[in-house]
XYZ file of C-alpha atoms in Angstrom:
97
model
C 70.180 112.959 61.909
C 72.267 115.893 63.311
C 70.193 116.005 66.276
C 71.191 112.283 66.843
C 75.582 113.646 66.426
C 73.801 116.710 69.316
C 72.716 114.775 71.639
C 75.331 111.947 71.259
C 77.993 115.002 71.993
C 75.925 116.225 74.172
C 74.897 112.539 76.129
C 78.824 112.494 76.034
C 79.778 115.711 77.778
C 77.530 114.857 80.932
C 79.011 112.121 81.138
C 82.075 113.802 81.656
C 80.865 116.734 83.483
C 79.680 113.704 85.871
C 82.929 111.957 85.845
C 84.836 115.080 87.157
C 81.873 115.615 89.727
C 82.518 112.461 91.459
C 86.026 113.262 91.917
C 86.030 116.508 92.731
C 83.029 114.624 95.803
C 85.944 112.042 96.819
C 89.193 115.041 96.504
C 86.628 117.359 98.771
C 85.683 113.591 101.148
C 89.703 113.037 101.810
C 90.275 116.517 102.570
C 87.551 116.641 105.388
C 88.336 113.941 106.601
C 91.872 114.695 107.676
C 90.732 118.340 108.495
C 88.277 116.745 110.831
C 91.496 113.516 111.750
C 93.803 117.677 112.417
C 90.853 118.656 114.521
C 90.492 116.681 116.661
C 94.453 114.480 117.077
C 96.773 117.443 118.825
C 99.832 113.564 117.531
C 97.983 115.264 113.404
C 98.213 118.583 114.440
C 101.799 117.905 115.273
C 103.879 115.399 112.499
C 101.602 117.917 109.897
C 103.439 121.138 111.571
C 106.476 118.658 111.989
C 106.001 118.292 108.329
C 105.554 121.805 107.408
C 108.977 123.581 109.186
C 110.628 120.319 107.605
C 108.746 121.500 103.751
C 110.309 125.025 104.982
C 113.275 123.922 106.397
C 114.917 122.164 102.928
C 113.361 125.053 101.049
C 114.216 128.429 102.678
C 117.263 127.148 104.734
C 120.903 127.340 103.837
C 124.096 126.541 106.630
C 125.154 129.149 109.327
C 128.116 131.257 107.347
C 129.455 133.140 110.629
C 131.057 130.915 113.410
C 129.106 131.905 117.152
C 133.143 131.746 119.667
C 132.096 132.823 122.916
C 134.492 136.051 124.292
C 137.202 135.697 126.541
C 135.554 136.942 129.514
C 132.296 134.924 129.569
C 130.436 133.469 131.764
C 129.784 130.269 131.195
C 126.758 128.531 133.492
C 129.049 127.155 135.799
C 129.545 130.915 136.694
C 125.911 131.301 137.281
C 125.789 129.197 140.650
C 125.952 130.981 143.554
C 129.224 129.548 145.409
C 127.401 128.303 149.182
C 127.698 125.959 152.130
C 125.369 123.113 151.693
C 124.559 120.037 154.557
C 124.170 116.784 153.220
C 122.884 114.479 155.207
C 122.293 110.392 154.868
C 119.036 108.819 156.493
C 119.648 106.012 158.616
C 116.929 104.362 155.692
C 119.369 105.721 153.135
C 117.254 108.769 152.320
C 119.850 111.526 150.610
C 118.574 114.993 152.042
């Protein structure tokens, strides 16, 4: 009888171990599929990066505590455009050069 009990328990352990191995195989296959998709698709890489950046932002992101104000005399974009004479020509066909 003790042999029967031991065999029964051993069989149960083997079956449980087999179930765990099948579950792990399934998980690894899904992971492999996902990683292959990342290797072949730029959109998948982009989407994954966006998701990861959002997670990092949620975890570590804090609003700015100080405001950045322009200093007096600081140049704006319009100040960087050179002021030169230009000639604008409209052709007979209506094109502007």
